[in-house]
Short mmCIF file of N, CA and C and ligand atoms in Angstrom, two decimals:
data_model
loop_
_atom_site.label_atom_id
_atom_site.label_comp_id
_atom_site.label_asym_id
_atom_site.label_seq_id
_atom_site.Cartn_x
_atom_site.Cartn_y
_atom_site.Cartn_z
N UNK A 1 136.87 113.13 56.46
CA UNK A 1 137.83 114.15 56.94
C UNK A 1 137.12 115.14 57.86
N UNK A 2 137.51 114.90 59.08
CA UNK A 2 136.75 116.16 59.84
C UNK A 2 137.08 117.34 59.78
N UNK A 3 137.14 118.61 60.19
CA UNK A 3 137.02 119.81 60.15
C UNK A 3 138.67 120.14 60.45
N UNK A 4 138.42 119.50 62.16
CA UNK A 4 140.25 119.87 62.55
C UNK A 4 141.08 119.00 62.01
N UNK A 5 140.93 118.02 61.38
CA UNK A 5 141.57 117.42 60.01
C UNK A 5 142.28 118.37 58.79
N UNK A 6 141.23 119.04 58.67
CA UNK A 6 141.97 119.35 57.36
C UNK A 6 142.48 120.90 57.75
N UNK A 7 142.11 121.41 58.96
CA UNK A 7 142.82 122.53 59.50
C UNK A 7 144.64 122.28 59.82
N UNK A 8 144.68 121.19 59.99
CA UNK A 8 145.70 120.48 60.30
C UNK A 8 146.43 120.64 58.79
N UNK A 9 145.71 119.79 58.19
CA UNK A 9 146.59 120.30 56.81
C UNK A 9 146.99 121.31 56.81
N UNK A 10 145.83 122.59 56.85
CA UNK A 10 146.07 123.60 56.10
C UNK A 10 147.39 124.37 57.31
N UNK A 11 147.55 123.79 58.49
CA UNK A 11 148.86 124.46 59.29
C UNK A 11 149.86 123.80 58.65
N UNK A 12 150.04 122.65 57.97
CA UNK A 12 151.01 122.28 57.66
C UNK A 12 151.27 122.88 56.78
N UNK A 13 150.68 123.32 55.38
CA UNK A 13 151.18 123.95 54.67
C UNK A 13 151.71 125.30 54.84
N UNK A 14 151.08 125.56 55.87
CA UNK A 14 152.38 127.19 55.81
C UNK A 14 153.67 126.85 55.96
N UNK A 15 154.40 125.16 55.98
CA UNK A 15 155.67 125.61 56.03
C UNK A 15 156.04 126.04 54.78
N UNK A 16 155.64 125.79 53.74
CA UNK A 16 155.96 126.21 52.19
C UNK A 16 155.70 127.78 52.20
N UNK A 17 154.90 128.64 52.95
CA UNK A 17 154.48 130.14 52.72
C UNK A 17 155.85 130.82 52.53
N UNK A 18 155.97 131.66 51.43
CA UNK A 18 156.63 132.36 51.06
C UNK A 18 156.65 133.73 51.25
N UNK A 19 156.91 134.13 51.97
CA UNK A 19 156.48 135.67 52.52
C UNK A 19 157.34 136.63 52.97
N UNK A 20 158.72 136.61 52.35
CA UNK A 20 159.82 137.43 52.41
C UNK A 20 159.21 139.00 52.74
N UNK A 21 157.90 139.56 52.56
CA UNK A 21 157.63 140.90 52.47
C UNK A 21 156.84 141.22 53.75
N UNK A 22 155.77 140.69 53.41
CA UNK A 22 154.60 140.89 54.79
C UNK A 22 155.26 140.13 56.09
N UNK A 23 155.68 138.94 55.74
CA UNK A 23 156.28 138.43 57.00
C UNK A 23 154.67 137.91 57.49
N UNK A 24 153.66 137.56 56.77
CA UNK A 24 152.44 136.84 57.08
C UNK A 24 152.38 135.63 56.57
N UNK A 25 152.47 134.28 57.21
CA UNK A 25 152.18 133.53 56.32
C UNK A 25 150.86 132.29 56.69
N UNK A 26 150.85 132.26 55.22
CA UNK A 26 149.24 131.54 55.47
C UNK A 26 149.36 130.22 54.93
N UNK A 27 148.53 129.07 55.18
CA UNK A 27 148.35 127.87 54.64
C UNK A 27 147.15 127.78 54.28
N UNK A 28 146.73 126.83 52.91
CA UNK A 28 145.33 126.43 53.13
C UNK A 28 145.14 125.23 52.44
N UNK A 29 144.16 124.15 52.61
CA UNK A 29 143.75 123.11 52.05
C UNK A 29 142.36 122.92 52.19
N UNK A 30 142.28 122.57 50.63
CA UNK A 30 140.94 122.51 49.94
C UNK A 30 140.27 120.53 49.90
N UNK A 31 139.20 120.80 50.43
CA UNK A 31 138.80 119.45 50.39
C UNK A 31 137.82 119.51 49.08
N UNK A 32 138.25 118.29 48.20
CA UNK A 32 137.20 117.79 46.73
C UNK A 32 136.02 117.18 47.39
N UNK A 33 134.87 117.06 46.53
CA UNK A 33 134.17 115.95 47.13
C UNK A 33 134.12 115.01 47.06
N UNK A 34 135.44 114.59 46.08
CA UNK A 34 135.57 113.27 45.89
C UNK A 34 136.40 112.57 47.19
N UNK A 35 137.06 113.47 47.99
CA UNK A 35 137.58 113.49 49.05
C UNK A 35 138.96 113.66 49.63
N UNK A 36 139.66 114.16 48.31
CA UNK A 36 140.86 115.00 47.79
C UNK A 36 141.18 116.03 48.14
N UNK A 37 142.60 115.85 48.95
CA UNK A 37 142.59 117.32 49.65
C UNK A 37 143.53 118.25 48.87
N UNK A 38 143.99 119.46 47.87
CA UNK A 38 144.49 120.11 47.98
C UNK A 38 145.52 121.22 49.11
N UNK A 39 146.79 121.38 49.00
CA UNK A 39 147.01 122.21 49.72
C UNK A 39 147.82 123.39 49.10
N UNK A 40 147.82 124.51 49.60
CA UNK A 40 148.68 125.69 49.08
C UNK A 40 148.92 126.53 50.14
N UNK A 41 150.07 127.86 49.89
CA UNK A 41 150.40 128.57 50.68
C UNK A 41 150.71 129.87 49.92
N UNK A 42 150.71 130.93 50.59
CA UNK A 42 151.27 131.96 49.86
C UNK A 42 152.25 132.50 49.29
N UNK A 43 152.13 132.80 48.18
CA UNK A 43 153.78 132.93 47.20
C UNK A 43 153.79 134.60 47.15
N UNK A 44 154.49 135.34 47.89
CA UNK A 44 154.81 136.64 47.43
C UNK A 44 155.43 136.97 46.64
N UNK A 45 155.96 138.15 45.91
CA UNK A 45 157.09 138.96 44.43
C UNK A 45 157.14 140.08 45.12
N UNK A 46 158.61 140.01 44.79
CA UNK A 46 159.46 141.48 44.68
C UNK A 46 158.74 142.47 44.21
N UNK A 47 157.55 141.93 43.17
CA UNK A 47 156.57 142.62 42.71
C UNK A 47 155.28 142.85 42.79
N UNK A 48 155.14 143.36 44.42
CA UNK A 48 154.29 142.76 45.35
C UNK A 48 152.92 142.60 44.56
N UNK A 49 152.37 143.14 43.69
CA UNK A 49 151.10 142.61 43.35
C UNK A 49 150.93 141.30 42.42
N UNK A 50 152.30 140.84 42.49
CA UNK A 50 151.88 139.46 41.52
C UNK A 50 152.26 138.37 42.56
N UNK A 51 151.70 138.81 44.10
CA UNK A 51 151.32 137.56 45.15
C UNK A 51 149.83 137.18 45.00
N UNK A 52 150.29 135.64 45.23
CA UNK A 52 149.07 135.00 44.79
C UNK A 52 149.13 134.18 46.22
N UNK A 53 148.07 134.33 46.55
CA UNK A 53 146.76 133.97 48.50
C UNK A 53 147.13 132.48 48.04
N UNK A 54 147.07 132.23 49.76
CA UNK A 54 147.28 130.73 49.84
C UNK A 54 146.04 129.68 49.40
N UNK A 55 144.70 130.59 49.30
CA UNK A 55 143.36 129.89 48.98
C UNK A 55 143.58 129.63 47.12
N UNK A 56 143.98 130.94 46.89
CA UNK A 56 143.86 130.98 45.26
C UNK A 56 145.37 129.84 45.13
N UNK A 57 146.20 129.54 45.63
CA UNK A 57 147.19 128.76 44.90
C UNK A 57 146.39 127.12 45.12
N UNK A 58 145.33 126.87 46.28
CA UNK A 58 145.02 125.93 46.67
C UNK A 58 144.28 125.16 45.15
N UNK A 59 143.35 126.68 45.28
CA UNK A 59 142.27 126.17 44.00
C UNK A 59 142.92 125.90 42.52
N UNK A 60 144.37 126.80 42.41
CA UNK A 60 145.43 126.67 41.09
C UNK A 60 145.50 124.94 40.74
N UNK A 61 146.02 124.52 42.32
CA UNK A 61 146.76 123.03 42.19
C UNK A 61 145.52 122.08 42.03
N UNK A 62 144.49 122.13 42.62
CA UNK A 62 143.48 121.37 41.92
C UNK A 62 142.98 121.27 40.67
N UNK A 63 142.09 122.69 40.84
CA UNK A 63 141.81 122.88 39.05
C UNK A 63 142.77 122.41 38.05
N UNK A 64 143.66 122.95 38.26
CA UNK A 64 144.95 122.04 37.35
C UNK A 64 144.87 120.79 37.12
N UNK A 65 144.39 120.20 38.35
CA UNK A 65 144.27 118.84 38.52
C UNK A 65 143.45 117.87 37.56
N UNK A 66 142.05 118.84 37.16
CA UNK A 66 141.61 118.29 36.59
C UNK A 66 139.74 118.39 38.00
N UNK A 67 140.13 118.90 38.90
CA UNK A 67 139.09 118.77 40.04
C UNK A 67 138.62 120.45 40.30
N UNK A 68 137.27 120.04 40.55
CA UNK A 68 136.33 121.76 40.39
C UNK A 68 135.27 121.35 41.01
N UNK A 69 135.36 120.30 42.34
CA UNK A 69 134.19 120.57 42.88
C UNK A 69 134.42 120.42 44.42
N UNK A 70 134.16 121.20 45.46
CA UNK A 70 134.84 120.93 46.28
C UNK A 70 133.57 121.36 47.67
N UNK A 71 134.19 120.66 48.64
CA UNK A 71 133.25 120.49 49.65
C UNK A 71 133.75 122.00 51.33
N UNK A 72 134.90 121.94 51.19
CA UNK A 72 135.45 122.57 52.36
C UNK A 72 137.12 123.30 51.88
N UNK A 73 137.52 124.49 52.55
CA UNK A 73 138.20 124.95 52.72
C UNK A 73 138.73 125.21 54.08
N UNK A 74 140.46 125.36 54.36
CA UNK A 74 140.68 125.22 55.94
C UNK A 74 141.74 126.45 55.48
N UNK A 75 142.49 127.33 56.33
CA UNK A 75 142.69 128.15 56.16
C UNK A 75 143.60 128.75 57.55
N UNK A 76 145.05 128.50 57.51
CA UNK A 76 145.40 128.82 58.36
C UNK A 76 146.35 129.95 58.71
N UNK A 77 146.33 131.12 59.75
CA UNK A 77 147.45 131.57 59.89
C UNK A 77 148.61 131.36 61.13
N UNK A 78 149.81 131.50 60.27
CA UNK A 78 150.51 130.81 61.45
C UNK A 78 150.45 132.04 63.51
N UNK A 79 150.40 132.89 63.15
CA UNK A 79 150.09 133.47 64.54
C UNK A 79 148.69 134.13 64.60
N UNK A 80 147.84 133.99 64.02
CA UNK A 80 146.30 134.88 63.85
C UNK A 80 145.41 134.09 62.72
N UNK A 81 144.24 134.36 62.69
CA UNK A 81 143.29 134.06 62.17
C UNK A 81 143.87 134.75 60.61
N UNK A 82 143.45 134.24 59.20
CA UNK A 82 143.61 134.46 58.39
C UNK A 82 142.40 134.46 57.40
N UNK A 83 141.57 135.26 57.42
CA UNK A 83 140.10 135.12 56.59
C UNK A 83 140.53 135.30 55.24
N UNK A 84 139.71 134.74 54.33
CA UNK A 84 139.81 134.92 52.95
C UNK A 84 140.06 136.28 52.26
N UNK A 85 140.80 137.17 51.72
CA UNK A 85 140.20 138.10 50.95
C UNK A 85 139.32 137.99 50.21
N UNK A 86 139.16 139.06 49.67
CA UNK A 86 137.71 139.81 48.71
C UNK A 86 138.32 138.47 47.44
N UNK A 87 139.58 138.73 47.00
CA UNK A 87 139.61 137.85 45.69
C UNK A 87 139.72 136.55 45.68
N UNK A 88 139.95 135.84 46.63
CA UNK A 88 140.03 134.70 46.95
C UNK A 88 138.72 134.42 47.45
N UNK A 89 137.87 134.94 47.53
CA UNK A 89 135.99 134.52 48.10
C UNK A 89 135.87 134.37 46.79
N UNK A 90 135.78 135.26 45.62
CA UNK A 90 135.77 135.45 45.22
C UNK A 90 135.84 134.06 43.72
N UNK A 91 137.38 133.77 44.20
CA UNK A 91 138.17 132.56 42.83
C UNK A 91 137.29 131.42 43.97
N UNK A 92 136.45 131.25 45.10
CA UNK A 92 136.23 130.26 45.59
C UNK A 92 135.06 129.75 45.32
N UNK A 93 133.73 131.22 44.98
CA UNK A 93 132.78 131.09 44.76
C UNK A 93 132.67 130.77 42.92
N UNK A 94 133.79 130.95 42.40
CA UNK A 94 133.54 130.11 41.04
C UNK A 94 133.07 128.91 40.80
N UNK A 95 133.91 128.13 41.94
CA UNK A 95 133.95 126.63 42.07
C UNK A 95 132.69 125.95 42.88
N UNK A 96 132.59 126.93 43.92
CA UNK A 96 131.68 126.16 45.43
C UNK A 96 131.15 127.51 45.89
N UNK A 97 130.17 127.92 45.50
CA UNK A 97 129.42 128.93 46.18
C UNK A 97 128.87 128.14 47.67
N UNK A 98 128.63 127.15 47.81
CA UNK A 98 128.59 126.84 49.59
C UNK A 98 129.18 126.04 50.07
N UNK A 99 130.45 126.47 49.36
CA UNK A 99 131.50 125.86 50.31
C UNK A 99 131.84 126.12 52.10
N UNK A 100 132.29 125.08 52.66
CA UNK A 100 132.84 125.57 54.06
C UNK A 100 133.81 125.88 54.04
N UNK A 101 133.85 126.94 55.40
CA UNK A 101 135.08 127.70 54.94
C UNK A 101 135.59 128.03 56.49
N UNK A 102 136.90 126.75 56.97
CA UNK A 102 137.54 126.78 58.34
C UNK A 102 138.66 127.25 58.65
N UNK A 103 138.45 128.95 59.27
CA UNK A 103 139.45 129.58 59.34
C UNK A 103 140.15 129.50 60.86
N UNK A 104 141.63 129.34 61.11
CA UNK A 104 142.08 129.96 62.07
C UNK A 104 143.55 130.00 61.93
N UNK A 105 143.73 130.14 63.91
CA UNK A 105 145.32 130.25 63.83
C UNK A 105 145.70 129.08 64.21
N UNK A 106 146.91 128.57 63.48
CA UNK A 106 147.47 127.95 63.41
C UNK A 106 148.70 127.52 64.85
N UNK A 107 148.87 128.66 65.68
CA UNK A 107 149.68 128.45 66.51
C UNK A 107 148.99 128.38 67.95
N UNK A 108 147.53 128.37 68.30
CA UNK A 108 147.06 128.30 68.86
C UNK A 108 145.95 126.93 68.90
N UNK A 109 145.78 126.84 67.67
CA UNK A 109 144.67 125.37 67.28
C UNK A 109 143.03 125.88 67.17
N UNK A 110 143.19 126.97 67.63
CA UNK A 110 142.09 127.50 67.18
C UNK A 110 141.09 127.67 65.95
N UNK A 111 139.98 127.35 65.70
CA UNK A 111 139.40 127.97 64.06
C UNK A 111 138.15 128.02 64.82
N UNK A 112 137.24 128.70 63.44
CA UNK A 112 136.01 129.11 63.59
C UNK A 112 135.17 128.22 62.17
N UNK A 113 134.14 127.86 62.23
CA UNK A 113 133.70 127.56 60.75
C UNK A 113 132.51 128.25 60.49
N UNK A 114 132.69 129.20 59.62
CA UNK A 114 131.89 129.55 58.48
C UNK A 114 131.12 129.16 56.92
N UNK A 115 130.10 129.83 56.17
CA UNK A 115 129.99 129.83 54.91
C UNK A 115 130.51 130.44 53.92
N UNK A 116 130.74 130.23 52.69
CA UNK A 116 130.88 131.55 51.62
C UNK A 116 130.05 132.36 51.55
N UNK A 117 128.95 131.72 51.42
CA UNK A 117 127.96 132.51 51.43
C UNK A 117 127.71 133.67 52.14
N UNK A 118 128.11 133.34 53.81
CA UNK A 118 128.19 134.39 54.86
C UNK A 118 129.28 135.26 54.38
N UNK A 119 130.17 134.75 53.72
CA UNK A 119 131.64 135.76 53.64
C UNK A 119 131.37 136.58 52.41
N UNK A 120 130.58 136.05 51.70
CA UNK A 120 130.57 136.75 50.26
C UNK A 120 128.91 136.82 49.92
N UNK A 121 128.07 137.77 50.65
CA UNK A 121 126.77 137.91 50.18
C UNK A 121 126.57 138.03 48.98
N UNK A 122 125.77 137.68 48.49
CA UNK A 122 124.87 138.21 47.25
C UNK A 122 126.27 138.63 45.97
N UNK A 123 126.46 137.07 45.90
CA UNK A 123 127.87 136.92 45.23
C UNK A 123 128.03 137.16 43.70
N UNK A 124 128.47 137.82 42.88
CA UNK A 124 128.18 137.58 41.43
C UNK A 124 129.24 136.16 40.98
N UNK A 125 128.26 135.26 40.31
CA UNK A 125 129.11 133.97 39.50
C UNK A 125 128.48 133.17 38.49
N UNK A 126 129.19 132.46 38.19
CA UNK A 126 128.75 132.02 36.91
C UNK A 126 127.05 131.90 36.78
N UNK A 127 126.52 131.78 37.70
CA UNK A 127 125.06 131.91 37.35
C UNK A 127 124.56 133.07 36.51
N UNK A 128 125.06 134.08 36.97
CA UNK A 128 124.49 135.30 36.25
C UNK A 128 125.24 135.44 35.00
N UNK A 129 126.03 134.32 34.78
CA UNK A 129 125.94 134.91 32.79
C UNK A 129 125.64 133.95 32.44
N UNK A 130 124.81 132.79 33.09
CA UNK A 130 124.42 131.87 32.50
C UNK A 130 123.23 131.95 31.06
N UNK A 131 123.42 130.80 30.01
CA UNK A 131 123.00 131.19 28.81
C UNK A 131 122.97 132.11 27.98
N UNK A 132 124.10 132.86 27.89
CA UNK A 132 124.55 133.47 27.36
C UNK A 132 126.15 133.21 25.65
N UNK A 133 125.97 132.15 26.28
CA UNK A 133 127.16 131.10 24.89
C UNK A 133 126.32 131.10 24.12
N1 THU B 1 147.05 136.15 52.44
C1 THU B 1 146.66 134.88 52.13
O1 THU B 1 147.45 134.10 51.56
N2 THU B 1 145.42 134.49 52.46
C2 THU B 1 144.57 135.20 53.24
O2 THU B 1 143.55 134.67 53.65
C3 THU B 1 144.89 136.60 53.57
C4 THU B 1 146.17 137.12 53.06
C5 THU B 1 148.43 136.54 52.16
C6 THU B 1 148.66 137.46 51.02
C7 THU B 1 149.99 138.07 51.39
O3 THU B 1 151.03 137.20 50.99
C8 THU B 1 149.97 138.11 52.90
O4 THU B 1 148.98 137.19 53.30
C9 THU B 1 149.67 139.47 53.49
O5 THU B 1 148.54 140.02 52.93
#
């Protein structure tokens, strides 16, 4: 799966983005390394803080899946670049602290590719409570 492969996905999934509020909507798809692509989009609420990021619904539908190891993330917005938030680096670096991570816009074809690592320095995760059970 190449890069603008799965960017492709991740434009497709914004047709599912749900975004009655912001009027932003985002797509994203998660590549496994088994070579499984996840996709998700953003679900907003009336109650705006129980919206959940199109990255975090990505990682929902996998993990669910039964899959927690993953090679790449694509990440699209439909008129602008859409970078990860803080909490979604965050639910990403649980799984894949060096994961790739291919952001852009979607209405232009544009992306950029990055690391987590770059997005989320000196990350706290499961390493640091390791041996501790
Ligand atoms: N959003 C995402 O889904 N992913 C991002 O990378 C940035 C922001 C969503 C959350 C909310 O539904 C809307 O975009 C505006 O913040």
């Amino acid at each position: 799966m190449t890069d603008r492969e799965l960017f492709q996905l991740a434009a497709r999934a914004l047709d599912n983005a749900y975004a009655p509020y912001s009027h932003f909507q985002v797509g994203a798809c998660l590549l496994s390394k088994d070579g499984r692509t996840f996709s998700g989009c953003n679900i907003e609420n009336a109650s705006y803080g129980a919206a959940i990021c199109a990255e975090r619904c990505a990682v929902s539908c996998a993990v669910s899946q039964g899959v927690r190891e993953f090679e790449a993330i694509a990440v699209a917005g439909r008129e602008s670049f859409a970078w990860p938030c803080g909490i979604c680096r965050q639910t990403l670096n649980e799984f894949a602290p060096e994961l790739k991570v291919i952001c852009g816009n979607a209405s232009t074809g544009e992306y950029t590719v990055a690391t987590l690592p770059q997005l989320l320095p000196r990350a706290f995760g499961p390493k640091d409570l390791a041996g501790r059970d």
